[in-house]
Short mmCIF file of C-alpha atoms in Angstrom, two decimals:
data_model
loop_
_atom_site.label_atom_id
_atom_site.label_comp_id
_atom_site.label_asym_id
_atom_site.label_seq_id
_atom_site.Cartn_x
_atom_site.Cartn_y
_atom_site.Cartn_z
CA MET A 1 -17.87 17.11 -4.65
CA ARG A 2 -20.36 16.02 -1.96
CA ASN A 3 -23.29 18.09 -3.31
CA ASP A 4 -24.36 15.22 -5.58
CA PRO A 5 -25.94 12.36 -3.57
CA ASN A 6 -24.52 9.82 -6.04
CA GLU A 7 -20.98 11.07 -5.37
CA TYR A 8 -21.56 10.79 -1.62
CA GLY A 9 -22.78 7.21 -2.08
CA ALA A 10 -19.74 6.38 -4.19
CA ALA A 11 -17.42 7.80 -1.52
CA ARG A 12 -19.18 5.72 1.17
CA ARG A 13 -18.91 2.57 -0.96
CA LEU A 14 -15.22 3.28 -1.55
CA GLY A 15 -14.65 3.77 2.17
CA ALA A 16 -16.50 0.55 3.00
CA ALA A 17 -14.57 -1.39 0.34
CA MET A 18 -11.29 -0.03 1.64
CA LEU A 19 -12.17 -0.97 5.21
CA ARG A 20 -13.03 -4.53 4.12
CA PHE A 21 -9.75 -4.68 2.18
CA MET A 22 -7.70 -3.49 5.17
CA GLN A 23 -9.39 -6.02 7.44
CA GLN A 24 -8.69 -8.80 4.97
CA ILE A 25 -5.04 -7.76 4.62
CA GLU A 26 -4.70 -7.88 8.41
CA ALA A 27 -6.18 -11.39 8.39
CA VAL A 28 -3.80 -12.49 5.61
CA TYR A 29 -0.77 -11.09 7.48
CA GLU A 30 -1.86 -12.82 10.69
CA HIS A 31 -2.44 -16.13 8.90
CA SER A 32 0.84 -15.95 6.98
CA ALA A 33 2.79 -15.14 10.13
CA HIS A 34 1.21 -17.91 12.18
CA SER A 35 1.51 -20.51 9.41
CA SER A 36 5.20 -19.53 9.05
CA GLY A 37 5.72 -19.85 12.79
CA ILE A 38 6.82 -16.26 13.35
CA HIS A 39 5.44 -13.28 15.21
CA PRO A 40 3.04 -11.12 13.12
CA THR A 41 5.22 -8.04 13.66
CA ASP A 42 8.25 -9.98 12.47
CA PHE A 43 6.33 -10.97 9.34
CA ARG A 44 5.26 -7.38 8.69
CA THR A 45 8.86 -6.23 9.06
CA ILE A 46 10.13 -8.86 6.64
CA CYS A 47 7.47 -7.72 4.13
CA LEU A 48 8.35 -4.06 4.73
CA LEU A 49 12.06 -4.64 4.13
CA GLY A 50 11.35 -6.89 1.15
CA GLU A 51 9.12 -4.27 -0.44
CA ALA A 52 11.50 -1.40 0.34
CA GLU A 53 14.43 -3.21 -1.30
CA ARG A 54 16.77 -1.03 0.75
CA ALA A 55 18.18 -0.86 4.23
CA MET A 56 16.10 1.06 6.75
CA SER A 57 16.90 2.65 10.07
CA PRO A 58 15.20 1.30 13.19
CA LYS A 59 13.36 4.63 13.44
CA GLU A 60 11.99 4.24 9.89
CA ILE A 61 10.84 0.71 10.69
CA GLY A 62 9.15 1.91 13.86
CA GLN A 63 7.38 4.74 12.06
CA ALA A 64 6.23 2.48 9.23
CA LEU A 65 4.81 -0.12 11.61
CA GLY A 66 3.67 2.17 14.42
CA LEU A 67 6.08 0.69 16.97
CA THR A 68 7.86 2.24 19.92
CA SER A 69 11.66 2.29 19.98
CA GLY A 70 11.62 -0.45 22.63
CA ALA A 71 9.41 -2.67 20.47
CA VAL A 72 11.70 -2.07 17.48
CA SER A 73 14.74 -3.06 19.56
CA ALA A 74 13.07 -6.34 20.57
CA LEU A 75 11.98 -6.91 16.97
CA ILE A 76 15.52 -6.42 15.65
CA LEU A 77 16.90 -8.82 18.25
CA ARG A 78 14.38 -11.51 17.20
CA LEU A 79 15.01 -11.07 13.48
CA ASP A 80 18.77 -10.97 13.99
CA ALA A 81 18.70 -14.17 16.08
CA GLU A 82 16.88 -15.91 13.20
CA LYS A 83 19.41 -14.50 10.68
CA LEU A 84 16.60 -12.78 8.78
CA ILE A 85 18.26 -9.36 8.83
CA SER A 86 21.71 -7.83 8.80
CA ARG A 87 22.83 -4.74 10.65
CA MET A 88 25.29 -2.31 9.15
CA PRO A 89 26.63 1.07 10.22
CA ASN A 90 24.57 4.03 9.08
CA PRO A 91 26.85 6.20 6.91
CA ARG A 92 24.76 9.28 7.80
CA ASP A 93 24.83 8.68 11.55
CA ARG A 94 27.94 7.14 13.05
CA ARG A 95 25.98 6.03 16.13
CA GLY A 96 23.14 4.50 14.13
CA VAL A 97 22.58 1.29 12.22
CA LEU A 98 20.69 0.30 9.13
CA ILE A 99 18.71 -2.90 8.88
CA SER A 100 18.60 -4.89 5.66
CA LEU A 101 16.77 -8.07 4.82
CA ASN A 102 18.69 -11.29 4.39
CA THR A 103 16.73 -12.20 1.27
CA ALA A 104 17.94 -15.80 1.09
CA ASN A 105 16.84 -16.58 4.65
CA ALA A 106 13.64 -14.55 4.36
CA ALA A 107 12.57 -16.07 1.02
CA PRO A 108 10.37 -18.81 2.52
CA TYR A 109 8.47 -16.22 4.56
CA LEU A 110 7.93 -13.99 1.53
CA GLN A 111 6.50 -16.64 -0.82
CA ASP A 112 2.86 -16.00 0.11
CA TYR A 113 3.44 -12.24 0.19
CA TYR A 114 4.89 -12.17 -3.33
CA ALA A 115 2.22 -14.56 -4.64
CA LEU A 116 -0.50 -12.25 -3.34
CA HIS A 117 1.18 -9.26 -4.97
CA ALA A 118 1.36 -11.14 -8.27
CA HIS A 119 -2.42 -11.59 -8.10
CA TYR A 120 -2.84 -7.88 -7.34
CA THR A 121 -0.74 -7.06 -10.39
CA GLU A 122 -2.93 -9.28 -12.56
CA LEU A 123 -5.96 -7.28 -11.44
CA THR A 124 -4.45 -4.06 -12.78
CA GLU A 125 -4.74 -5.39 -16.34
CA ASP A 126 -8.44 -4.43 -16.27
CA PHE A 127 -7.61 -0.74 -15.76
CA THR A 128 -6.09 1.97 -17.91
CA PRO A 129 -2.91 3.69 -16.74
CA ALA A 130 -4.98 6.83 -16.08
CA GLU A 131 -7.40 4.91 -13.86
CA LEU A 132 -4.51 3.36 -11.96
CA GLU A 133 -3.02 6.82 -11.42
CA VAL A 134 -6.29 8.00 -9.85
CA VAL A 135 -6.33 4.99 -7.51
CA THR A 136 -2.65 5.53 -6.68
CA ARG A 137 -3.22 9.22 -5.93
CA TYR A 138 -6.15 8.39 -3.65
CA LEU A 139 -4.27 5.67 -1.78
CA GLU A 140 -1.23 7.93 -1.27
CA LYS A 141 -3.50 10.61 0.20
CA VAL A 142 -5.08 8.01 2.50
CA ARG A 143 -1.61 6.80 3.51
CA ARG A 144 -0.51 10.35 4.38
CA VAL A 145 -3.64 11.00 6.47
CA THR A 146 -3.21 7.64 8.21
CA THR A 147 0.45 8.35 8.94
CA ARG A 148 -0.46 11.76 10.35
CA HIS A 149 -3.17 10.15 12.45
CA LEU A 150 -0.74 7.58 13.83
CA THR A 151 1.85 10.24 14.59
CA LEU A 152 -0.66 12.46 16.36
CA ALA A 153 -2.34 9.59 18.20
CA THR A 154 0.95 8.28 19.56
CA SER A 155 2.16 11.73 20.53
CA GLU A 156 -0.31 11.82 23.44
CA ARG A 157 -0.79 15.53 22.94
CA PRO A 158 -4.09 17.08 23.95
CA GLY A 159 -6.14 17.95 20.90
CA ALA A 160 -4.31 15.57 18.57
CA LEU A 161 -7.51 14.50 16.81
CA GLU A 162 -8.56 18.12 16.27
CA LYS A 163 -5.16 18.86 14.70
CA LEU A 164 -5.60 15.92 12.34
CA THR A 165 -9.00 17.03 11.11
CA ALA A 166 -7.78 20.61 10.70
CA THR A 167 -4.97 19.53 8.32
CA LYS A 168 -7.08 17.66 5.74
#
């Protein structure tokens, strides 16, 4: 694909646009968290659980947000103290718990998040289903590479970056 200079330019423009988008999302999350009076990681977790619409294990939350088990424990304690989550036994692991969002208590925090997603949905009206599938496929590939990168980077193994680039 990269033999055509125009395709290379398009890939660079896509990468630059995606970087700007990710930076802006980070800024929106930070602003929403601070204006709501909660920790940014707490806000991200509320959004994660709201989007997932299912209970998640602490390990899943940690993996999704790139947090250590200790950070997840502190996070769960904060959210539980504010009655933003509920803990329930994990039916697949008798020693584990699942975390679910208390949607009524979390609703005020999610207003901006859901409003932003409504605007994103409006933008899709300009695209055909086939075009949206291409974008979705690309973003899922980027998500997988990013997840692999995070996993390898946090593993502190020698050569982690080389392993990432070898598995493209």
